[in-house]
Amino acid sequence: MKQLRLYALALTALLLAGCADRGGKTVKLNSEADVSGMTVAVMAGSIYDFEMSKRSDITVTRFSSAPDVVAAITTGYADVMKDDEISLSPGDLRRQNLRIAFRCAESFDIAFAFRKDDAGTVGLFNTFLEEIRADGTYDAIYHRWFDTLDPDTVNLPSIEAVAEGQPLRVVTHSMMAPMCFRKGQLWTGFEIELLKRFAAYAKRPITISLLDAASGSAALQSGLADVWSGSIFITEERSKMVLFTKPYYQCHPAYFVYDGERAGSGGFWREMEESFRKNFIQEKRWHFLVDGLKETIIIAVLSLLLGTLLAAAICWMRMNRRRWLRLLAATYIDIMRGVPLLVILMLMFYVVLAPTGLNATAVAVISFALVFGAYVSEIFRTAIMSVGKGQTEAGVALGFTPLQTFLYIVLPQAAKAAMPVYKGEAVSLFKNTSIVGYIAIQDLTKASDLIRSRTFDAFFPLIIISIIYFVLAWLLGKLLDRIVKN
């Protein structure tokens, strides 16, 4: 009970800190010259990242998602953000107390990117784009999404979907209205409508996955995706790696700043209530957490089972009399221990297992099991070696076979010795599943990203998933303790 009270106290402190007034910096900005000396928030890998990095008179802070860029301004970690002028709708600007300080003179063409070997589909899309421009459909789509104060209120028109055929696999890193965003369980927005209409035109079903910006090109080149979207700028460097369609939109950069002091909303509990409603009740966003939790549990449980079996096999090899088996197992363990888990996950997804056609969940299970097996095999070996040889000799002397001696005498003692460290590795495995979003899996952590992309609330979703991770990790530890005691 004392521990529970401490956890409750810590959680209350976090909630109070998160809901405290942390308004951004109010700055005056009228031209590029005024940006000098400021901290500028940008999306990592974007054209703005490259542009701002050339300037020595500013500090550039990079973020992997648009909601994090917005949060940097609203919380005061950055002075200004640079992005496309339509990246935040009038409604989002109002809700986040932001405004456009000024618009830049230059503009950039953006297009969809396809694989280098898919020139036929690129040509088909260009024909489709010309046709909808000619018959007025493009103008209708454009006005639907851009001539509105709040794209969240716009409903995507019904587009007849194709059920069979080779799917058009789309990956996007954009989660900002009006270009591309999730409304409940539905992908919607300007780019999504274009892609869904094109899929119907090409008589292909369509699938849409969320990837970070740095992974889009890799997904194309490895054959895991057909289209990379998300306001992709046409650059000379990217054109060497992918095929771009004709531009479907012209981007106009702008600088965004915080607009005055944040108004109070009626006290702590009122803010809590409003935040809960916005993050989980509105548009039934709690479904993201439920779906993400299911994915996290599936990956963790299967990885744990497969990894434990693999660990037993590697342990057997490490303790085998054959030198080449011991050397092979030791080399494998060194490699798995020496390479970061995220790197292994991405190598397996984009390179090693890409030609097999395995889905991302299967790749994640295999990757985690490979690493878990390497670590746990050494735990098993150390635990077995801690059991005195005399007990093995005594078992054989009593008439047990070597296998019976191991199963009934050595293994129970080794299991008790290994369990504390094994439990720690199992809990670490469970927590490490939070990185699977890098390969387009909507796990628990990615679910919080999806919610934040709609609400721009950087605190509440993260606190909720932290609680979920803590409770599940605690339950896993208790379950393993009970297994050993029984």
Coordinates of C-alpha atoms in Angstrom, one line a residue:
M1 CA 0.0 0.0 0.0
K2 CA 2.9 2.4 0.8
Q3 CA 4.3 1.9 -2.7
L4 CA 0.9 2.5 -4.3
R5 CA 0.6 5.8 -2.3
L6 CA 4.0 6.9 -3.6
Y7 CA 3.0 6.1 -7.2
A8 CA -0.2 8.1 -6.7
L9 CA 1.7 11.0 -5.3
A10 CA 4.2 10.9 -8.2
L11 CA 1.4 10.8 -10.7
T12 CA -0.4 13.7 -9.1
A13 CA 2.8 15.7 -9.3
L14 CA 3.2 14.9 -13.0
L15 CA -0.3 15.9 -13.7
L16 CA 0.1 19.2 -11.9
A17 CA 3.3 20.0 -13.7
G18 CA 1.8 19.0 -17.1
C19 CA -1.3 21.1 -16.6
A20 CA 0.6 24.2 -15.4
D21 CA 0.6 27.2 -17.5
R22 CA 3.6 26.9 -19.8
G23 CA 2.8 29.4 -22.5
G24 CA 5.2 30.1 -25.3
K25 CA 7.4 33.1 -26.0
T26 CA 5.7 36.1 -27.6
V27 CA 8.1 37.4 -30.2
K28 CA 7.9 40.1 -32.8
L29 CA 8.8 38.9 -36.3
N30 CA 8.3 40.7 -39.6
S31 CA 11.1 39.5 -41.9
E32 CA 13.9 36.9 -42.3
A33 CA 16.4 39.4 -40.6
D34 CA 14.3 39.3 -37.4
V35 CA 14.9 35.6 -37.1
S36 CA 18.5 36.1 -36.3
G37 CA 19.4 35.0 -32.8
M38 CA 16.2 32.9 -32.4
T39 CA 15.6 29.2 -31.9
V40 CA 13.7 27.8 -34.9
A41 CA 11.8 24.6 -34.8
V42 CA 11.6 22.5 -38.0
M43 CA 10.7 19.0 -39.1
A44 CA 13.8 16.8 -39.3
G45 CA 14.8 16.1 -42.9
S46 CA 12.5 18.7 -44.4
I47 CA 13.5 21.4 -46.9
Y48 CA 13.2 23.8 -44.0
D49 CA 15.7 21.8 -42.0
F50 CA 18.3 22.1 -44.8
E51 CA 17.6 25.8 -45.3
M52 CA 17.8 26.8 -41.7
S53 CA 20.9 24.7 -41.1
K54 CA 22.8 26.9 -43.5
R55 CA 22.3 29.9 -41.2
S56 CA 24.9 30.4 -38.5
D57 CA 23.0 33.1 -36.7
I58 CA 20.1 30.9 -35.5
T59 CA 19.7 27.7 -33.4
V60 CA 17.8 25.0 -35.2
T61 CA 15.8 22.4 -33.2
R62 CA 14.6 19.4 -35.1
F63 CA 11.6 17.2 -34.4
S64 CA 10.3 14.0 -36.1
S65 CA 6.7 14.9 -36.1
A66 CA 4.6 18.1 -36.7
P67 CA 2.8 18.0 -33.3
D68 CA 6.2 18.1 -31.6
V69 CA 7.2 21.1 -33.7
V70 CA 4.0 22.9 -32.6
A71 CA 4.6 21.8 -29.0
A72 CA 8.0 23.4 -29.1
I73 CA 6.4 26.8 -29.8
T74 CA 3.5 26.5 -27.4
T75 CA 5.7 25.5 -24.5
G76 CA 8.5 28.0 -25.1
Y77 CA 11.3 25.6 -26.1
A78 CA 11.6 27.4 -29.5
D79 CA 10.8 31.0 -30.6
V80 CA 9.4 30.3 -34.0
M81 CA 8.6 27.4 -36.4
K82 CA 8.9 27.3 -40.1
D83 CA 6.5 25.2 -42.2
D84 CA 4.1 25.4 -45.1
E85 CA 1.5 28.1 -44.5
I86 CA -1.4 25.6 -44.7
S87 CA 0.2 23.2 -42.2
L88 CA -2.0 24.6 -39.5
S89 CA -5.6 25.5 -40.2
P90 CA -7.2 28.7 -38.8
G91 CA -8.9 26.5 -36.3
D92 CA -5.7 24.9 -35.1
L93 CA -4.0 28.3 -35.0
R94 CA -6.7 29.6 -32.8
R95 CA -6.7 26.6 -30.5
Q96 CA -2.9 26.7 -30.1
N97 CA -2.7 30.5 -29.7
L98 CA -0.4 30.7 -32.8
R99 CA -0.3 33.0 -35.7
I100 CA 1.6 33.4 -39.0
A101 CA 4.2 36.1 -38.5
F102 CA 4.9 36.4 -42.2
R103 CA 4.9 34.4 -45.4
C104 CA 8.1 33.8 -47.4
A105 CA 8.4 34.9 -51.0
E106 CA 9.7 31.6 -52.4
S107 CA 7.5 28.5 -53.2
F108 CA 8.2 24.8 -53.7
D109 CA 6.6 22.1 -55.8
I110 CA 5.5 19.0 -54.0
A111 CA 4.5 15.7 -55.5
F112 CA 4.0 12.0 -54.8
A113 CA 7.1 9.8 -55.0
F114 CA 7.2 6.3 -56.6
R115 CA 9.9 3.7 -57.0
K116 CA 12.4 4.1 -59.8
D117 CA 11.1 1.0 -61.5
D118 CA 7.5 2.1 -61.4
A119 CA 7.4 4.6 -64.3
G120 CA 4.2 3.1 -65.6
T121 CA 2.2 4.0 -62.5
V122 CA 3.8 7.5 -62.4
G123 CA 2.7 8.0 -66.0
L124 CA -0.8 6.8 -65.1
F125 CA -1.0 9.2 -62.2
N126 CA 0.2 12.1 -64.3
T127 CA -2.6 11.3 -66.8
F128 CA -5.1 11.1 -64.0
L129 CA -3.9 14.5 -62.6
E130 CA -4.3 16.1 -66.1
E131 CA -7.8 14.7 -66.4
I132 CA -9.1 15.9 -63.0
R133 CA -7.6 19.3 -63.6
A134 CA -9.3 19.5 -67.0
D135 CA -12.8 18.5 -65.8
G136 CA -12.8 20.7 -62.6
T137 CA -12.5 17.8 -60.1
Y138 CA -9.1 19.0 -58.9
D139 CA -10.5 22.5 -58.2
A140 CA -13.4 21.0 -56.2
I141 CA -11.0 18.9 -54.1
Y142 CA -8.7 21.9 -53.5
H143 CA -11.5 24.2 -52.5
R144 CA -13.0 21.6 -50.2
W145 CA -9.9 21.3 -48.1
F146 CA -8.3 24.7 -48.3
D147 CA -11.3 27.1 -48.4
T148 CA -12.4 26.3 -44.9
L149 CA -11.6 27.6 -41.5
D150 CA -11.5 24.2 -39.9
P151 CA -10.6 21.1 -42.1
D152 CA -11.7 18.9 -39.2
T153 CA -15.3 19.6 -40.1
V154 CA -14.9 18.5 -43.7
N155 CA -16.1 15.1 -44.6
L156 CA -14.2 13.1 -47.2
P157 CA -16.6 12.3 -50.2
S158 CA -17.6 8.7 -50.7
I159 CA -15.1 7.2 -53.2
E160 CA -15.9 3.7 -54.6
A161 CA -13.1 1.4 -53.3
V162 CA -11.7 -1.5 -55.3
A163 CA -11.7 -4.7 -53.3
E164 CA -9.4 -6.9 -55.4
G165 CA -6.2 -6.4 -57.2
Q166 CA -2.6 -5.3 -56.4
P167 CA -2.9 -2.8 -53.6
L168 CA -1.5 0.7 -53.8
R169 CA 0.6 0.8 -50.7
V170 CA 0.9 4.3 -49.4
V171 CA 3.3 5.5 -46.7
T172 CA 3.0 9.0 -45.2
H173 CA 4.7 10.9 -42.4
S174 CA 2.1 13.7 -42.5
M175 CA -0.5 13.9 -39.8
M176 CA -1.6 17.5 -40.2
A177 CA -4.9 18.9 -41.5
P178 CA -5.7 19.6 -44.3
M179 CA -3.1 17.6 -46.2
C180 CA -3.3 14.2 -44.5
F181 CA -4.7 13.2 -41.1
R182 CA -6.7 10.7 -39.2
K183 CA -10.3 11.5 -38.3
G184 CA -11.3 8.7 -35.9
Q185 CA -10.3 5.5 -37.8
L186 CA -10.5 7.2 -41.2
W187 CA -7.6 8.6 -43.2
T188 CA -8.7 11.9 -44.7
G189 CA -7.4 15.2 -46.2
F190 CA -6.4 16.7 -49.5
E191 CA -3.6 14.2 -50.3
I192 CA -5.7 11.3 -49.2
E193 CA -8.6 12.2 -51.4
L194 CA -6.2 12.5 -54.4
L195 CA -4.7 9.1 -53.7
K196 CA -8.0 7.4 -53.1
R197 CA -9.4 8.8 -56.3
F198 CA -6.3 7.7 -58.2
A199 CA -6.5 4.2 -56.7
A200 CA -10.1 4.0 -57.9
Y201 CA -9.0 5.3 -61.3
A202 CA -6.2 2.7 -61.5
K203 CA -8.7 0.0 -60.2
R204 CA -6.5 -0.9 -57.2
P205 CA -7.3 -1.1 -53.5
I206 CA -5.4 1.3 -51.3
T207 CA -3.6 0.8 -48.0
I208 CA -2.2 3.7 -46.0
S209 CA 0.5 3.5 -43.3
L210 CA 2.2 6.0 -41.1
L211 CA 6.0 6.2 -41.2
D212 CA 8.5 8.8 -40.0
A213 CA 9.8 11.2 -42.6
A214 CA 13.3 9.5 -42.8
S215 CA 11.8 6.1 -43.6
G216 CA 9.6 6.9 -46.6
S217 CA 12.3 6.7 -49.2
A218 CA 13.7 3.5 -47.6
A219 CA 10.2 1.9 -47.7
L220 CA 10.0 2.7 -51.4
Q221 CA 13.5 1.4 -52.3
S222 CA 13.0 -1.8 -50.4
G223 CA 9.7 -2.5 -52.1
L224 CA 7.6 -2.2 -49.0
A225 CA 5.6 0.7 -50.4
D226 CA 4.4 2.0 -53.8
V227 CA 3.8 5.7 -52.9
W228 CA 5.5 8.0 -50.5
S229 CA 3.4 11.0 -49.6
G230 CA 3.3 13.8 -47.0
S231 CA 4.0 17.1 -48.8
I232 CA 7.2 15.7 -50.3
F233 CA 9.3 18.4 -51.9
I234 CA 10.8 17.8 -55.3
T235 CA 14.6 18.1 -54.9
E236 CA 17.5 17.1 -57.1
E237 CA 18.9 14.7 -54.5
R238 CA 15.6 12.9 -54.0
S239 CA 15.0 12.7 -57.7
K240 CA 18.1 10.5 -58.0
M241 CA 16.4 7.9 -55.6
V242 CA 12.7 8.1 -56.5
L243 CA 10.4 9.0 -59.4
F244 CA 8.2 12.1 -58.8
T245 CA 4.8 12.7 -60.3
K246 CA 3.9 16.0 -61.7
P247 CA 3.4 18.6 -58.9
Y248 CA -0.1 18.6 -57.4
Y249 CA 0.5 21.5 -55.0
Q250 CA 2.8 24.5 -54.6
C251 CA 4.0 25.0 -51.0
H252 CA 4.4 28.6 -49.6
P253 CA 6.6 28.6 -46.5
A254 CA 5.7 30.7 -43.5
Y255 CA 6.9 31.5 -40.0
F256 CA 4.6 30.7 -37.1
V257 CA 4.9 32.3 -33.6
Y258 CA 3.1 32.2 -30.3
D259 CA 0.3 34.7 -30.1
G260 CA 0.1 36.2 -26.6
E261 CA -0.5 34.7 -23.2
R262 CA -2.5 31.5 -22.9
A263 CA -5.9 32.0 -21.4
G264 CA -6.9 30.0 -18.4
S265 CA -9.7 27.5 -18.8
G266 CA -11.2 27.5 -15.4
G267 CA -8.7 25.7 -13.1
F268 CA -6.8 22.4 -12.9
W269 CA -9.7 20.0 -12.8
R270 CA -11.5 21.8 -15.6
E271 CA -8.3 21.5 -17.7
M272 CA -8.1 17.8 -16.9
E273 CA -11.7 17.2 -17.9
E274 CA -11.3 19.1 -21.2
S275 CA -8.0 17.4 -22.0
F276 CA -9.5 13.9 -21.3
R277 CA -12.5 14.7 -23.5
K278 CA -10.4 16.1 -26.3
N279 CA -7.8 13.3 -26.3
F280 CA -9.9 10.2 -25.7
I281 CA -13.7 10.9 -26.1
Q282 CA -13.8 13.1 -29.1
E283 CA -13.9 11.1 -32.4
K284 CA -13.6 8.0 -30.2
R285 CA -9.8 8.4 -30.0
W286 CA -9.6 5.9 -27.2
H287 CA -9.8 3.3 -30.0
F288 CA -6.3 4.2 -30.9
L289 CA -5.1 3.2 -27.5
V290 CA -7.1 -0.1 -27.5
D291 CA -5.8 -1.1 -31.0
G292 CA -2.2 0.0 -30.0
L293 CA -2.4 -2.0 -26.8
K294 CA -3.4 -5.1 -28.6
E295 CA -0.5 -4.8 -31.0
T296 CA 1.9 -4.2 -28.2
I297 CA 0.8 -7.2 -26.3
I298 CA 0.9 -9.5 -29.3
I299 CA 4.4 -8.4 -30.2
A300 CA 5.7 -8.7 -26.6
V301 CA 4.2 -12.1 -25.9
L302 CA 5.2 -13.7 -29.1
S303 CA 8.7 -12.2 -28.9
L304 CA 9.0 -13.4 -25.3
L305 CA 8.0 -17.0 -26.2
L306 CA 10.1 -17.3 -29.4
G307 CA 13.1 -15.5 -27.8
T308 CA 13.1 -17.9 -24.8
L309 CA 13.1 -20.9 -27.0
L310 CA 15.9 -19.4 -29.1
A311 CA 17.8 -18.6 -25.9
A312 CA 17.6 -22.2 -24.8
A313 CA 19.0 -23.3 -28.2
I314 CA 21.8 -20.8 -28.1
C315 CA 22.6 -21.8 -24.5
W316 CA 22.9 -25.4 -25.5
M317 CA 25.3 -24.4 -28.3
R318 CA 27.4 -22.3 -25.9
M319 CA 27.7 -25.3 -23.5
N320 CA 28.2 -27.9 -26.3
R321 CA 31.5 -29.9 -26.5
R322 CA 31.8 -29.0 -30.2
R323 CA 34.1 -26.0 -30.5
W324 CA 32.5 -24.7 -33.7
L325 CA 29.0 -24.6 -32.1
R326 CA 30.4 -22.6 -29.1
L327 CA 32.2 -20.2 -31.5
L328 CA 29.1 -19.7 -33.6
A329 CA 26.9 -19.0 -30.6
A330 CA 29.4 -16.6 -29.1
T331 CA 29.7 -14.7 -32.3
Y332 CA 25.9 -14.4 -32.6
I333 CA 25.6 -13.1 -29.1
D334 CA 28.4 -10.5 -29.6
I335 CA 26.6 -9.2 -32.7
M336 CA 23.2 -9.0 -31.1
R337 CA 24.6 -7.3 -28.1
G338 CA 26.8 -4.8 -30.1
V339 CA 24.2 -3.5 -32.5
P340 CA 21.4 -1.2 -31.2
L341 CA 17.9 -2.8 -31.2
L342 CA 16.4 -0.1 -33.3
V343 CA 19.1 -0.6 -36.0
I344 CA 18.5 -4.4 -36.0
L345 CA 14.7 -3.8 -36.3
M346 CA 15.1 -1.5 -39.3
L347 CA 17.7 -3.7 -41.0
M348 CA 15.4 -6.7 -40.7
F349 CA 12.4 -4.7 -42.0
Y350 CA 14.0 -2.8 -44.8
V351 CA 16.8 -5.2 -45.9
V352 CA 16.9 -8.7 -44.6
L353 CA 13.2 -9.7 -44.6
A354 CA 11.9 -7.1 -47.1
P355 CA 11.9 -9.7 -50.0
T356 CA 9.9 -12.2 -48.0
G357 CA 6.7 -10.1 -47.9
L358 CA 6.3 -10.7 -44.1
N359 CA 4.1 -8.1 -42.4
A360 CA 5.6 -5.5 -40.0
T361 CA 4.3 -7.3 -36.9
A362 CA 6.0 -10.6 -37.9
V363 CA 9.3 -8.7 -38.6
A364 CA 9.1 -7.0 -35.2
V365 CA 8.5 -10.4 -33.4
I366 CA 11.5 -12.0 -35.1
S367 CA 13.8 -9.0 -34.5
F368 CA 12.9 -8.7 -30.8
A369 CA 13.2 -12.5 -30.4
L370 CA 16.7 -12.6 -31.9
V371 CA 18.0 -9.9 -29.6
F372 CA 16.1 -11.3 -26.5
G373 CA 17.5 -14.8 -27.2
A374 CA 21.1 -13.5 -27.3
Y375 CA 20.8 -11.8 -23.9
V376 CA 18.8 -14.5 -22.1
S377 CA 21.0 -17.3 -23.4
E378 CA 23.8 -16.0 -21.3
I379 CA 21.5 -15.7 -18.3
F380 CA 20.5 -19.3 -18.7
R381 CA 24.2 -20.4 -19.1
T382 CA 25.3 -18.6 -16.0
A383 CA 22.4 -20.0 -14.0
I384 CA 23.1 -23.6 -15.1
M385 CA 26.8 -23.2 -14.3
S386 CA 25.9 -21.9 -10.8
V387 CA 24.5 -25.4 -9.9
G388 CA 27.3 -27.5 -8.6
K389 CA 28.6 -30.4 -10.6
G390 CA 28.2 -32.6 -7.6
Q391 CA 24.5 -32.5 -7.9
T392 CA 24.7 -33.8 -11.5
E393 CA 27.0 -36.5 -10.4
A394 CA 24.7 -37.4 -7.6
G395 CA 21.7 -37.6 -9.9
V396 CA 23.5 -40.0 -12.2
A397 CA 24.6 -42.1 -9.3
L398 CA 21.0 -42.4 -8.2
G399 CA 20.1 -43.9 -11.6
F400 CA 18.8 -40.8 -13.4
T401 CA 19.7 -40.4 -17.0
P402 CA 21.7 -37.2 -17.9
L403 CA 18.5 -35.7 -19.3
Q404 CA 16.4 -36.6 -16.2
T405 CA 19.1 -35.2 -14.0
F406 CA 19.1 -31.9 -15.9
L407 CA 15.2 -31.7 -15.9
Y408 CA 14.5 -32.7 -12.3
I409 CA 17.6 -31.5 -10.4
V410 CA 19.6 -28.9 -12.3
L411 CA 16.8 -27.0 -14.2
P412 CA 14.6 -26.1 -11.1
Q413 CA 17.6 -24.6 -9.3
A414 CA 18.9 -22.8 -12.4
A415 CA 15.4 -21.4 -13.1
K416 CA 15.2 -19.9 -9.7
A417 CA 18.7 -18.4 -10.0
A418 CA 17.9 -17.0 -13.5
M419 CA 14.5 -15.6 -12.8
P420 CA 15.4 -12.2 -11.3
V421 CA 17.6 -11.3 -14.3
Y422 CA 15.3 -13.0 -16.8
K423 CA 12.3 -11.0 -15.4
G424 CA 14.3 -7.8 -15.9
E425 CA 15.0 -8.7 -19.5
A426 CA 11.4 -9.6 -20.2
V427 CA 10.2 -6.3 -18.8
S428 CA 12.8 -4.5 -20.9
L429 CA 11.6 -6.4 -24.0
F430 CA 8.1 -5.3 -23.3
K431 CA 9.1 -1.6 -22.9
N432 CA 11.3 -1.8 -26.0
T433 CA 8.3 -2.6 -28.2
S434 CA 7.7 1.1 -28.1
I435 CA 10.1 1.5 -31.1
V436 CA 8.0 -0.5 -33.5
G437 CA 6.4 2.6 -34.9
Y438 CA 9.6 3.1 -36.9
I439 CA 8.4 0.2 -39.2
A440 CA 4.8 1.4 -39.6
I441 CA 3.2 -0.6 -36.7
Q442 CA 0.5 1.2 -34.7
D443 CA 1.5 0.1 -31.2
L444 CA 0.7 1.9 -28.0
T445 CA 3.4 4.6 -28.4
K446 CA 2.3 5.3 -32.0
A447 CA -1.3 5.5 -30.8
S448 CA -0.3 8.4 -28.6
D449 CA 1.4 10.0 -31.6
L450 CA -1.8 9.7 -33.6
I451 CA -3.8 11.3 -30.8
R452 CA -1.3 14.1 -30.4
S453 CA -1.4 14.8 -34.1
R454 CA -5.0 15.7 -33.7
T455 CA -5.0 17.5 -30.4
F456 CA -1.5 18.9 -30.2
D457 CA -1.6 17.8 -26.5
A458 CA 2.0 16.7 -25.9
F459 CA 1.4 15.8 -22.2
F460 CA -1.8 13.9 -21.5
P461 CA -1.5 11.0 -24.1
L462 CA 2.1 10.4 -23.0
I463 CA 1.1 10.2 -19.3
I464 CA -1.7 7.7 -20.1
I465 CA 0.5 5.4 -22.1
S466 CA 3.2 5.7 -19.4
I467 CA 0.7 4.4 -16.8
I468 CA -0.4 1.6 -19.2
Y469 CA 3.2 0.5 -19.7
F470 CA 3.9 0.7 -16.0
V471 CA 0.9 -1.4 -15.1
L472 CA 1.6 -4.0 -17.7
A473 CA 5.3 -4.3 -16.8
W474 CA 4.4 -4.7 -13.2
L475 CA 1.8 -7.4 -14.0
L476 CA 4.4 -9.2 -16.2
G477 CA 6.9 -9.2 -13.4
K478 CA 4.3 -10.5 -10.9
L479 CA 3.2 -13.3 -13.4
L480 CA 6.8 -14.5 -13.8
D481 CA 7.3 -14.5 -10.0
R482 CA 4.2 -16.6 -9.6
I483 CA 5.4 -19.1 -12.3
V484 CA 8.6 -19.7 -10.5
K485 CA 7.0 -20.1 -7.1
N486 CA 4.6 -22.7 -8.5

